[in-house]
Amino acid sequence: ADMSRDLAPEVDKHLGSAKPYLRKKACLAMARCLTKCPDMVEDFVDRVVSLLNDRSHGVLVTVVQLMTRVLVMDRECHLAEGGDDDGDRDYESPCRTAFLKLVPSLVKLLRNLLSMGYSPDHDVGGISDPFLQVQLLTLLRLLGAHNAKASEEMNDVLAQVATNTETSKNAGNAILYECVQTIMAVESDDGLRVLAVNILGRFLLNRDNNIRYVALNTLAKCIADRQPERDEHDEQHRGPDAASSDNSAASALQRHRTTVVDCLKDPDISIRQRALELIYHLVNRENVETLTAELLNYLVLCPREHRADICTRVLQVVDKFSPSDLWRVDTLITLLTIAGRESAANVQSSTAVYISRSSEDL
């Protein structure tokens, strides 16, 4: 830390060097210095802002990385001082405030990259400087989180990235993944979220298991993060207005349900586990019978060490969404028939309780 503090003035001098290579390396060095001495962050905000107008792509990449690091360090300092990561949505530091003013400039820079013609120095697989695009999307994600004004300023360019990026190469898929992450993190509208879910749905059809895994993981995380908001919406909208929620990201994901279920048949165990986690979040009163049947089919084929957890999750689904007492009892009996002693004790006891409480007609 002491060495970083002593070297910072010298690194600052090189940030203004006439040579792009030195400016680039100075940005990387400054990011390391600020990591060791976060209290110096505010002293370098103005310098970082001026470097954003640099014409060198190499310098721009490192400047955006430095801005991202500054925001992360600034947030960590705030949390260390007792700030609330979840509840303190209106927190604005001098660094963040200064960077928020640059959102239009960042959006313009990203838009210029999208409209740029072929450039042999920066082109990768037909994509114009994907490294800078990814870094810009990451920075916009940090700036747009919990900030409606900044999110509104970047919505159009996010839609442009999502619709115009070529997906035949990994460089394009990387940009689309970062774009989806940004859309889900900022205060974007439902239409943009639906677009993001559809992109992940296309990822599920990719032959590359790494891309499919990332898509499943991201979808499960997004749905889990939005669950409290959907539950609150359901409580507040029980009438005709509830139909307006059909355009939500959760509704869009339901259209890819068949693709997700097919992932349960994949030879890769990690793909199956991610798909299983996502299916738990997909279950609702309309599809509970269909998806529960798929879960029971998977229970027959899954590794024995996973059966207890699956049985417990199926019990939770049955408790919450069961359409009738008869269906509940039939499902639990089928569950125990397949899993037997490998089911959890609470599943066995719950089944016994439901049967004992059921009417004689059952």
mmCIF file of C-alpha atoms in Angstrom:
data_model
loop_
_atom_site.group_PDB
_atom_site.id
_atom_site.type_symbol
_atom_site.label_atom_id
_atom_site.label_comp_id
_atom_site.label_asym_id
_atom_site.label_seq_id
_atom_site.Cartn_x
_atom_site.Cartn_y
_atom_site.Cartn_z
ATOM 1 C CA ALA A 1 0.000 0.000 0.000
ATOM 2 C CA ASP A 2 2.803 2.444 0.870
ATOM 3 C CA MET A 3 4.590 1.659 -2.381
ATOM 4 C CA SER A 4 1.367 2.260 -4.352
ATOM 5 C CA ARG A 5 0.897 5.604 -2.610
ATOM 6 C CA ASP A 6 4.479 6.652 -3.405
ATOM 7 C CA LEU A 7 4.264 5.546 -7.051
ATOM 8 C CA ALA A 8 0.839 7.089 -7.765
ATOM 9 C CA PRO A 9 2.190 10.592 -8.670
ATOM 10 C CA GLU A 10 4.670 9.083 -11.124
ATOM 11 C CA VAL A 11 1.965 6.912 -12.685
ATOM 12 C CA ASP A 12 -0.234 9.995 -12.943
ATOM 13 C CA LYS A 13 2.435 11.755 -15.010
ATOM 14 C CA HIS A 14 2.457 8.923 -17.535
ATOM 15 C CA LEU A 15 -1.333 9.094 -17.855
ATOM 16 C CA GLY A 16 -0.692 12.327 -19.763
ATOM 17 C CA SER A 17 2.106 10.910 -21.911
ATOM 18 C CA ALA A 18 2.121 11.586 -25.658
ATOM 19 C CA LYS A 19 2.687 7.873 -26.326
ATOM 20 C CA PRO A 20 -0.490 5.698 -26.348
ATOM 21 C CA TYR A 21 1.465 2.664 -25.137
ATOM 22 C CA LEU A 22 2.606 4.502 -21.998
ATOM 23 C CA ARG A 23 -0.896 5.846 -21.339
ATOM 24 C CA LYS A 24 -2.299 2.335 -21.612
ATOM 25 C CA LYS A 25 0.260 0.857 -19.218
ATOM 26 C CA ALA A 26 -0.227 3.777 -16.817
ATOM 27 C CA CYS A 27 -3.960 3.037 -16.664
ATOM 28 C CA LEU A 28 -3.258 -0.589 -15.785
ATOM 29 C CA ALA A 29 -0.732 0.460 -13.137
ATOM 30 C CA MET A 30 -3.158 2.996 -11.669
ATOM 31 C CA ALA A 31 -5.838 0.325 -11.345
ATOM 32 C CA ARG A 32 -3.379 -1.724 -9.244
ATOM 33 C CA CYS A 33 -2.473 1.320 -7.127
ATOM 34 C CA LEU A 34 -6.113 2.122 -6.404
ATOM 35 C CA THR A 35 -6.744 -1.497 -5.449
ATOM 36 C CA LYS A 36 -4.099 -1.189 -2.735
ATOM 37 C CA CYS A 37 -5.058 2.386 -1.723
ATOM 38 C CA PRO A 38 -8.787 2.919 -2.328
ATOM 39 C CA ASP A 39 -8.695 6.229 -0.457
ATOM 40 C CA MET A 40 -6.894 7.772 -3.469
ATOM 41 C CA VAL A 41 -9.800 7.115 -5.829
ATOM 42 C CA GLU A 42 -11.309 10.614 -5.753
ATOM 43 C CA ASP A 43 -7.940 12.220 -6.586
ATOM 44 C CA PHE A 44 -7.836 10.573 -10.015
ATOM 45 C CA VAL A 45 -11.434 10.950 -11.208
ATOM 46 C CA ASP A 46 -10.749 14.045 -13.321
ATOM 47 C CA ARG A 47 -7.751 12.428 -15.011
ATOM 48 C CA VAL A 48 -9.778 9.332 -15.894
ATOM 49 C CA VAL A 49 -12.564 11.472 -17.366
ATOM 50 C CA SER A 50 -10.127 13.292 -19.690
ATOM 51 C CA LEU A 51 -8.639 10.010 -20.945
ATOM 52 C CA LEU A 52 -12.037 8.824 -22.130
ATOM 53 C CA ASN A 53 -11.617 11.023 -25.209
ATOM 54 C CA ASP A 54 -8.431 9.217 -26.264
ATOM 55 C CA ARG A 55 -8.323 8.003 -29.875
ATOM 56 C CA SER A 56 -6.305 4.864 -29.146
ATOM 57 C CA HIS A 57 -8.477 1.764 -28.661
ATOM 58 C CA GLY A 58 -5.853 0.232 -26.391
ATOM 59 C CA VAL A 59 -5.970 3.266 -24.111
ATOM 60 C CA LEU A 60 -9.787 3.311 -24.173
ATOM 61 C CA VAL A 61 -9.979 -0.327 -23.079
ATOM 62 C CA THR A 62 -7.684 0.288 -20.114
ATOM 63 C CA VAL A 63 -9.436 3.580 -19.206
ATOM 64 C CA VAL A 64 -12.803 1.830 -19.105
ATOM 65 C CA GLN A 65 -11.236 -0.945 -17.004
ATOM 66 C CA LEU A 66 -9.865 1.702 -14.654
ATOM 67 C CA MET A 67 -13.276 3.409 -14.371
ATOM 68 C CA THR A 68 -14.857 0.032 -13.635
ATOM 69 C CA ARG A 69 -12.259 -0.648 -10.953
ATOM 70 C CA VAL A 70 -12.810 2.791 -9.426
ATOM 71 C CA LEU A 71 -16.561 2.154 -9.155
ATOM 72 C CA VAL A 72 -16.013 -1.263 -7.601
ATOM 73 C CA MET A 73 -13.507 0.111 -5.078
ATOM 74 C CA ASP A 74 -15.746 3.053 -4.292
ATOM 75 C CA ARG A 75 -18.634 0.724 -3.559
ATOM 76 C CA GLU A 76 -16.468 -1.521 -1.398
ATOM 77 C CA CYS A 77 -15.323 1.500 0.631
ATOM 78 C CA HIS A 78 -18.941 2.528 1.105
ATOM 79 C CA LEU A 79 -19.858 -0.955 2.344
ATOM 80 C CA ALA A 80 -16.843 -1.004 4.642
ATOM 81 C CA GLU A 81 -18.150 2.185 6.248
ATOM 82 C CA GLY A 82 -21.436 0.491 7.080
ATOM 83 C CA GLY A 83 -23.428 1.040 3.887
ATOM 84 C CA ASP A 84 -26.157 -1.406 2.869
ATOM 85 C CA ASP A 85 -25.525 -3.185 -0.434
ATOM 86 C CA ASP A 86 -29.219 -4.003 -0.937
ATOM 87 C CA GLY A 87 -31.095 -1.193 0.658
ATOM 88 C CA ASP A 88 -28.952 1.862 -0.055
ATOM 89 C CA ARG A 89 -30.201 2.355 -3.606
ATOM 90 C CA ASP A 90 -29.766 6.150 -3.597
ATOM 91 C CA TYR A 91 -26.101 6.077 -2.639
ATOM 92 C CA GLU A 92 -24.062 8.463 -4.819
ATOM 93 C CA SER A 93 -20.377 9.184 -4.213
ATOM 94 C CA PRO A 94 -18.379 11.975 -5.885
ATOM 95 C CA CYS A 95 -16.763 9.357 -8.165
ATOM 96 C CA ARG A 96 -20.038 7.798 -9.190
ATOM 97 C CA THR A 97 -21.631 11.204 -9.711
ATOM 98 C CA ALA A 98 -18.766 12.270 -11.981
ATOM 99 C CA PHE A 99 -18.946 9.048 -13.989
ATOM 100 C CA LEU A 100 -22.732 9.227 -14.332
ATOM 101 C CA LYS A 101 -22.293 12.475 -16.267
ATOM 102 C CA LEU A 102 -20.260 10.477 -18.793
ATOM 103 C CA VAL A 103 -23.006 7.955 -19.610
ATOM 104 C CA PRO A 104 -23.976 9.815 -22.839
ATOM 105 C CA SER A 105 -20.309 9.775 -23.908
ATOM 106 C CA LEU A 106 -20.007 6.056 -23.149
ATOM 107 C CA VAL A 107 -23.222 5.357 -25.053
ATOM 108 C CA LYS A 108 -21.942 7.369 -28.027
ATOM 109 C CA LEU A 109 -18.643 5.468 -27.966
ATOM 110 C CA LEU A 110 -20.457 2.117 -27.971
ATOM 111 C CA ARG A 111 -22.766 3.239 -30.766
ATOM 112 C CA ASN A 112 -19.782 4.330 -32.852
ATOM 113 C CA LEU A 113 -18.238 0.891 -32.438
ATOM 114 C CA LEU A 114 -21.449 -0.726 -33.700
ATOM 115 C CA SER A 115 -21.570 1.477 -36.792
ATOM 116 C CA MET A 116 -17.831 1.323 -37.512
ATOM 117 C CA GLY A 117 -16.851 -0.359 -40.777
ATOM 118 C CA TYR A 118 -14.224 -3.029 -41.126
ATOM 119 C CA SER A 119 -10.985 -2.120 -39.369
ATOM 120 C CA PRO A 120 -8.175 -4.723 -39.557
ATOM 121 C CA ASP A 121 -6.547 -3.353 -36.382
ATOM 122 C CA HIS A 122 -9.625 -3.892 -34.205
ATOM 123 C CA ASP A 123 -11.760 -6.494 -35.995
ATOM 124 C CA VAL A 124 -12.203 -9.921 -34.390
ATOM 125 C CA GLY A 125 -14.356 -12.418 -36.257
ATOM 126 C CA GLY A 126 -16.261 -9.654 -38.018
ATOM 127 C CA ILE A 127 -16.899 -7.782 -34.748
ATOM 128 C CA SER A 128 -15.438 -4.311 -34.246
ATOM 129 C CA ASP A 129 -13.246 -4.353 -31.112
ATOM 130 C CA PRO A 130 -15.265 -6.825 -29.007
ATOM 131 C CA PHE A 131 -12.918 -6.277 -26.044
ATOM 132 C CA LEU A 132 -13.839 -2.596 -25.803
ATOM 133 C CA GLN A 133 -17.534 -3.360 -26.327
ATOM 134 C CA VAL A 134 -17.519 -5.863 -23.460
ATOM 135 C CA GLN A 135 -15.715 -3.434 -21.146
ATOM 136 C CA LEU A 136 -18.171 -0.637 -22.017
ATOM 137 C CA LEU A 137 -21.167 -2.872 -21.316
ATOM 138 C CA THR A 138 -19.689 -3.859 -17.951
ATOM 139 C CA LEU A 139 -19.157 -0.205 -17.023
ATOM 140 C CA LEU A 140 -22.673 0.753 -18.142
ATOM 141 C CA ARG A 141 -24.038 -2.059 -16.000
ATOM 142 C CA LEU A 142 -22.413 -0.621 -12.881
ATOM 143 C CA LEU A 143 -23.596 2.914 -13.684
ATOM 144 C CA GLY A 144 -27.158 1.962 -14.608
ATOM 145 C CA ALA A 145 -27.866 -0.194 -11.556
ATOM 146 C CA HIS A 146 -30.471 1.545 -9.357
ATOM 147 C CA ASN A 147 -30.340 4.684 -11.521
ATOM 148 C CA ALA A 148 -33.380 5.274 -13.723
ATOM 149 C CA LYS A 149 -31.957 8.278 -15.605
ATOM 150 C CA ALA A 150 -28.722 6.531 -16.580
ATOM 151 C CA SER A 151 -30.657 3.387 -17.529
ATOM 152 C CA GLU A 152 -32.964 5.368 -19.802
ATOM 153 C CA GLU A 153 -29.969 6.924 -21.565
ATOM 154 C CA MET A 154 -28.484 3.519 -22.361
ATOM 155 C CA ASN A 155 -31.668 1.581 -23.237
ATOM 156 C CA ASP A 156 -31.549 2.399 -26.961
ATOM 157 C CA VAL A 157 -27.927 1.384 -27.455
ATOM 158 C CA LEU A 158 -28.482 -1.828 -25.464
ATOM 159 C CA ALA A 159 -31.346 -2.708 -27.803
ATOM 160 C CA GLN A 160 -29.074 -1.910 -30.770
ATOM 161 C CA VAL A 161 -26.324 -4.204 -29.442
ATOM 162 C CA ALA A 162 -28.824 -6.986 -28.751
ATOM 163 C CA THR A 163 -30.371 -6.888 -32.231
ATOM 164 C CA ASN A 164 -27.375 -6.121 -34.463
ATOM 165 C CA THR A 165 -24.583 -8.266 -33.027
ATOM 166 C CA GLU A 166 -23.531 -11.263 -35.117
ATOM 167 C CA THR A 167 -23.858 -14.564 -33.212
ATOM 168 C CA SER A 168 -21.968 -16.938 -35.502
ATOM 169 C CA LYS A 169 -18.666 -16.302 -33.690
ATOM 170 C CA ASN A 170 -17.707 -16.447 -30.018
ATOM 171 C CA ALA A 171 -16.802 -12.749 -30.039
ATOM 172 C CA GLY A 172 -20.418 -11.876 -30.826
ATOM 173 C CA ASN A 173 -21.743 -14.304 -28.223
ATOM 174 C CA ALA A 174 -19.490 -12.729 -25.575
ATOM 175 C CA ILE A 175 -20.865 -9.272 -26.370
ATOM 176 C CA LEU A 176 -24.454 -10.524 -26.307
ATOM 177 C CA TYR A 177 -23.874 -12.213 -22.943
ATOM 178 C CA GLU A 178 -22.535 -8.977 -21.427
ATOM 179 C CA CYS A 179 -25.438 -7.093 -23.018
ATOM 180 C CA VAL A 180 -27.943 -9.462 -21.393
ATOM 181 C CA GLN A 181 -26.199 -9.083 -18.038
ATOM 182 C CA THR A 182 -26.420 -5.300 -18.356
ATOM 183 C CA ILE A 183 -30.089 -5.318 -19.402
ATOM 184 C CA MET A 184 -30.987 -7.465 -16.397
ATOM 185 C CA ALA A 185 -28.987 -5.304 -13.963
ATOM 186 C CA VAL A 186 -30.153 -1.819 -14.984
ATOM 187 C CA GLU A 187 -33.627 -0.282 -14.739
ATOM 188 C CA SER A 188 -34.645 -1.411 -18.237
ATOM 189 C CA ASP A 189 -38.228 -1.757 -19.470
ATOM 190 C CA ASP A 190 -40.043 -5.070 -19.945
ATOM 191 C CA GLY A 191 -39.567 -5.061 -23.714
ATOM 192 C CA LEU A 192 -35.788 -4.991 -23.343
ATOM 193 C CA ARG A 193 -35.868 -7.740 -20.722
ATOM 194 C CA VAL A 194 -37.955 -9.919 -23.029
ATOM 195 C CA LEU A 195 -35.337 -9.364 -25.734
ATOM 196 C CA ALA A 196 -32.605 -10.433 -23.290
ATOM 197 C CA VAL A 197 -34.477 -13.614 -22.355
ATOM 198 C CA ASN A 198 -34.963 -14.462 -26.031
ATOM 199 C CA ILE A 199 -31.209 -14.080 -26.603
ATOM 200 C CA LEU A 200 -30.543 -16.548 -23.789
ATOM 201 C CA GLY A 201 -33.184 -18.820 -25.325
ATOM 202 C CA ARG A 202 -31.186 -18.824 -28.562
ATOM 203 C CA PHE A 203 -28.059 -19.638 -26.550
ATOM 204 C CA LEU A 204 -29.809 -22.785 -25.304
ATOM 205 C CA LEU A 205 -29.978 -24.041 -28.892
ATOM 206 C CA ASN A 206 -26.229 -23.623 -29.368
ATOM 207 C CA ARG A 207 -24.130 -26.766 -29.758
ATOM 208 C CA ASP A 208 -21.429 -25.404 -27.458
ATOM 209 C CA ASN A 209 -22.107 -26.678 -23.932
ATOM 210 C CA ASN A 210 -20.254 -23.732 -22.406
ATOM 211 C CA ILE A 211 -22.704 -21.287 -24.011
ATOM 212 C CA ARG A 212 -25.688 -23.407 -22.973
ATOM 213 C CA TYR A 213 -24.402 -23.613 -19.388
ATOM 214 C CA VAL A 214 -23.947 -19.835 -19.216
ATOM 215 C CA ALA A 215 -27.474 -19.309 -20.586
ATOM 216 C CA LEU A 216 -29.073 -21.672 -18.066
ATOM 217 C CA ASN A 217 -27.123 -20.181 -15.179
ATOM 218 C CA THR A 218 -28.006 -16.615 -16.168
ATOM 219 C CA LEU A 219 -31.701 -17.406 -16.656
ATOM 220 C CA ALA A 220 -31.944 -19.111 -13.271
ATOM 221 C CA LYS A 221 -30.223 -16.178 -11.565
ATOM 222 C CA CYS A 222 -32.405 -13.586 -13.310
ATOM 223 C CA ILE A 223 -35.632 -15.395 -12.457
ATOM 224 C CA ALA A 224 -34.527 -15.925 -8.840
ATOM 225 C CA ASP A 225 -33.606 -12.235 -8.481
ATOM 226 C CA ARG A 226 -36.969 -11.120 -9.889
ATOM 227 C CA GLN A 227 -39.032 -13.589 -7.825
ATOM 228 C CA PRO A 228 -39.765 -11.184 -4.924
ATOM 229 C CA GLU A 229 -40.938 -8.527 -7.381
ATOM 230 C CA ARG A 230 -43.220 -11.021 -9.158
ATOM 231 C CA ASP A 231 -44.675 -12.206 -5.841
ATOM 232 C CA GLU A 232 -45.355 -8.597 -4.839
ATOM 233 C CA HIS A 233 -46.963 -7.955 -8.233
ATOM 234 C CA ASP A 234 -49.203 -11.004 -7.830
ATOM 235 C CA GLU A 235 -50.361 -9.759 -4.441
ATOM 236 C CA GLN A 236 -51.198 -6.301 -5.774
ATOM 237 C CA HIS A 237 -52.782 -7.334 -9.109
ATOM 238 C CA ARG A 238 -55.436 -9.981 -8.769
ATOM 239 C CA GLY A 239 -57.902 -8.489 -11.255
ATOM 240 C CA PRO A 240 -57.955 -7.892 -15.032
ATOM 241 C CA ASP A 241 -54.759 -5.831 -14.788
ATOM 242 C CA ALA A 242 -52.828 -9.012 -14.092
ATOM 243 C CA ALA A 243 -52.950 -9.796 -17.815
ATOM 244 C CA SER A 244 -50.519 -6.956 -18.432
ATOM 245 C CA SER A 245 -47.783 -9.017 -16.827
ATOM 246 C CA ASP A 246 -47.812 -11.392 -19.837
ATOM 247 C CA ASN A 247 -45.108 -9.277 -21.464
ATOM 248 C CA SER A 248 -42.666 -9.799 -18.598
ATOM 249 C CA ALA A 249 -39.343 -11.579 -18.773
ATOM 250 C CA ALA A 250 -40.801 -14.491 -16.781
ATOM 251 C CA SER A 251 -43.561 -14.939 -19.361
ATOM 252 C CA ALA A 252 -40.983 -14.803 -22.160
ATOM 253 C CA LEU A 253 -38.981 -17.517 -20.447
ATOM 254 C CA GLN A 254 -42.041 -19.785 -20.369
ATOM 255 C CA ARG A 255 -41.934 -19.821 -24.178
ATOM 256 C CA HIS A 256 -38.520 -21.507 -23.963
ATOM 257 C CA ARG A 257 -39.744 -24.085 -21.460
ATOM 258 C CA THR A 258 -39.525 -26.992 -23.894
ATOM 259 C CA THR A 259 -35.910 -26.186 -24.705
ATOM 260 C CA VAL A 260 -35.042 -26.049 -21.011
ATOM 261 C CA VAL A 261 -36.741 -29.400 -20.365
ATOM 262 C CA ASP A 262 -34.785 -30.957 -23.241
ATOM 263 C CA CYS A 263 -31.585 -29.983 -21.414
ATOM 264 C CA LEU A 264 -32.490 -32.580 -18.762
ATOM 265 C CA LYS A 265 -31.597 -35.225 -21.374
ATOM 266 C CA ASP A 266 -28.134 -33.797 -22.051
ATOM 267 C CA PRO A 267 -25.186 -36.154 -21.388
ATOM 268 C CA ASP A 268 -23.367 -33.376 -19.492
ATOM 269 C CA ILE A 269 -24.312 -33.526 -15.791
ATOM 270 C CA SER A 270 -23.584 -29.818 -15.276
ATOM 271 C CA ILE A 271 -26.086 -28.892 -18.010
ATOM 272 C CA ARG A 272 -28.709 -31.155 -16.432
ATOM 273 C CA GLN A 273 -28.175 -29.660 -12.981
ATOM 274 C CA ARG A 274 -28.476 -26.071 -14.277
ATOM 275 C CA ALA A 275 -31.626 -26.986 -16.227
ATOM 276 C CA LEU A 276 -33.078 -28.623 -13.132
ATOM 277 C CA GLU A 277 -32.494 -25.469 -11.071
ATOM 278 C CA LEU A 278 -34.167 -23.365 -13.739
ATOM 279 C CA ILE A 279 -37.205 -25.649 -13.994
ATOM 280 C CA TYR A 280 -37.888 -25.183 -10.286
ATOM 281 C CA HIS A 281 -38.232 -21.446 -10.961
ATOM 282 C CA LEU A 282 -40.425 -22.031 -14.024
ATOM 283 C CA VAL A 283 -43.146 -23.971 -12.237
ATOM 284 C CA ASN A 284 -46.480 -22.186 -11.752
ATOM 285 C CA ARG A 285 -50.124 -23.197 -11.377
ATOM 286 C CA GLU A 286 -50.625 -23.497 -15.133
ATOM 287 C CA ASN A 287 -47.719 -25.862 -15.870
ATOM 288 C CA VAL A 288 -47.216 -27.660 -12.551
ATOM 289 C CA GLU A 289 -48.536 -31.004 -13.805
ATOM 290 C CA THR A 290 -46.381 -31.021 -16.959
ATOM 291 C CA LEU A 291 -43.153 -29.917 -15.291
ATOM 292 C CA THR A 292 -43.614 -32.182 -12.277
ATOM 293 C CA ALA A 293 -43.966 -35.133 -14.659
ATOM 294 C CA GLU A 294 -40.654 -34.121 -16.261
ATOM 295 C CA LEU A 295 -39.016 -33.896 -12.836
ATOM 296 C CA LEU A 296 -40.259 -37.388 -11.950
ATOM 297 C CA ASN A 297 -38.919 -38.736 -15.254
ATOM 298 C CA TYR A 298 -35.552 -37.185 -14.474
ATOM 299 C CA LEU A 299 -35.670 -38.673 -10.970
ATOM 300 C CA VAL A 300 -35.557 -42.137 -12.554
ATOM 301 C CA LEU A 301 -32.331 -41.343 -14.444
ATOM 302 C CA CYS A 302 -30.489 -38.979 -12.122
ATOM 303 C CA PRO A 303 -27.510 -40.008 -9.924
ATOM 304 C CA ARG A 304 -28.663 -41.551 -6.673
ATOM 305 C CA GLU A 305 -26.873 -38.955 -4.567
ATOM 306 C CA HIS A 306 -29.087 -36.238 -6.088
ATOM 307 C CA ARG A 307 -32.410 -37.945 -5.427
ATOM 308 C CA ALA A 308 -32.946 -36.661 -1.887
ATOM 309 C CA ASP A 309 -32.589 -33.028 -2.979
ATOM 310 C CA ILE A 310 -34.878 -33.483 -5.989
ATOM 311 C CA CYS A 311 -37.526 -35.151 -3.827
ATOM 312 C CA THR A 312 -37.437 -32.242 -1.398
ATOM 313 C CA ARG A 313 -37.783 -29.694 -4.213
ATOM 314 C CA VAL A 314 -40.668 -31.633 -5.801
ATOM 315 C CA LEU A 315 -42.418 -31.670 -2.418
ATOM 316 C CA GLN A 316 -42.097 -27.876 -2.247
ATOM 317 C CA VAL A 317 -43.553 -27.545 -5.745
ATOM 318 C CA VAL A 318 -46.438 -29.885 -4.880
ATOM 319 C CA ASP A 319 -47.186 -28.015 -1.644
ATOM 320 C CA LYS A 320 -47.283 -24.659 -3.401
ATOM 321 C CA PHE A 321 -48.980 -25.358 -6.740
ATOM 322 C CA SER A 322 -50.965 -28.604 -6.381
ATOM 323 C CA PRO A 323 -54.227 -28.330 -8.395
ATOM 324 C CA SER A 324 -56.047 -30.962 -6.310
ATOM 325 C CA ASP A 325 -55.657 -33.285 -3.325
ATOM 326 C CA LEU A 326 -55.871 -36.354 -5.577
ATOM 327 C CA TRP A 327 -53.064 -35.124 -7.817
ATOM 328 C CA ARG A 328 -50.926 -34.264 -4.793
ATOM 329 C CA VAL A 329 -51.254 -37.727 -3.262
ATOM 330 C CA ASP A 330 -50.719 -39.512 -6.595
ATOM 331 C CA THR A 331 -47.576 -37.450 -7.271
ATOM 332 C CA LEU A 332 -46.071 -38.062 -3.847
ATOM 333 C CA ILE A 333 -46.769 -41.805 -4.020
ATOM 334 C CA THR A 334 -45.112 -41.931 -7.458
ATOM 335 C CA LEU A 335 -42.205 -39.965 -6.009
ATOM 336 C CA LEU A 336 -41.716 -42.453 -3.182
ATOM 337 C CA THR A 337 -42.098 -45.399 -5.562
ATOM 338 C CA ILE A 338 -39.188 -44.103 -7.646
ATOM 339 C CA ALA A 339 -36.898 -42.810 -4.894
ATOM 340 C CA GLY A 340 -37.763 -45.202 -2.080
ATOM 341 C CA ARG A 341 -35.373 -44.951 0.860
ATOM 342 C CA GLU A 342 -33.308 -42.346 -0.960
ATOM 343 C CA SER A 343 -36.019 -39.743 -0.456
ATOM 344 C CA ALA A 344 -35.658 -37.360 2.476
ATOM 345 C CA ALA A 345 -37.448 -38.118 5.738
ATOM 346 C CA ASN A 346 -39.632 -35.000 5.449
ATOM 347 C CA VAL A 347 -40.925 -36.213 2.076
ATOM 348 C CA GLN A 348 -41.967 -39.559 3.559
ATOM 349 C CA SER A 349 -43.633 -37.975 6.580
ATOM 350 C CA SER A 350 -45.424 -35.346 4.474
ATOM 351 C CA THR A 351 -46.793 -38.048 2.185
ATOM 352 C CA ALA A 352 -48.102 -39.991 5.179
ATOM 353 C CA VAL A 353 -49.754 -36.841 6.565
ATOM 354 C CA TYR A 354 -51.460 -35.994 3.253
ATOM 355 C CA ILE A 355 -52.774 -39.550 2.881
ATOM 356 C CA SER A 356 -54.079 -39.638 6.467
ATOM 357 C CA ARG A 357 -55.858 -36.311 6.033
ATOM 358 C CA SER A 358 -57.399 -37.136 2.678
ATOM 359 C CA SER A 359 -61.027 -38.179 2.269
ATOM 360 C CA GLU A 360 -62.083 -41.807 1.880
ATOM 361 C CA ASP A 361 -62.869 -41.173 -1.791
ATOM 362 C CA LEU A 362 -59.160 -40.808 -2.508
#
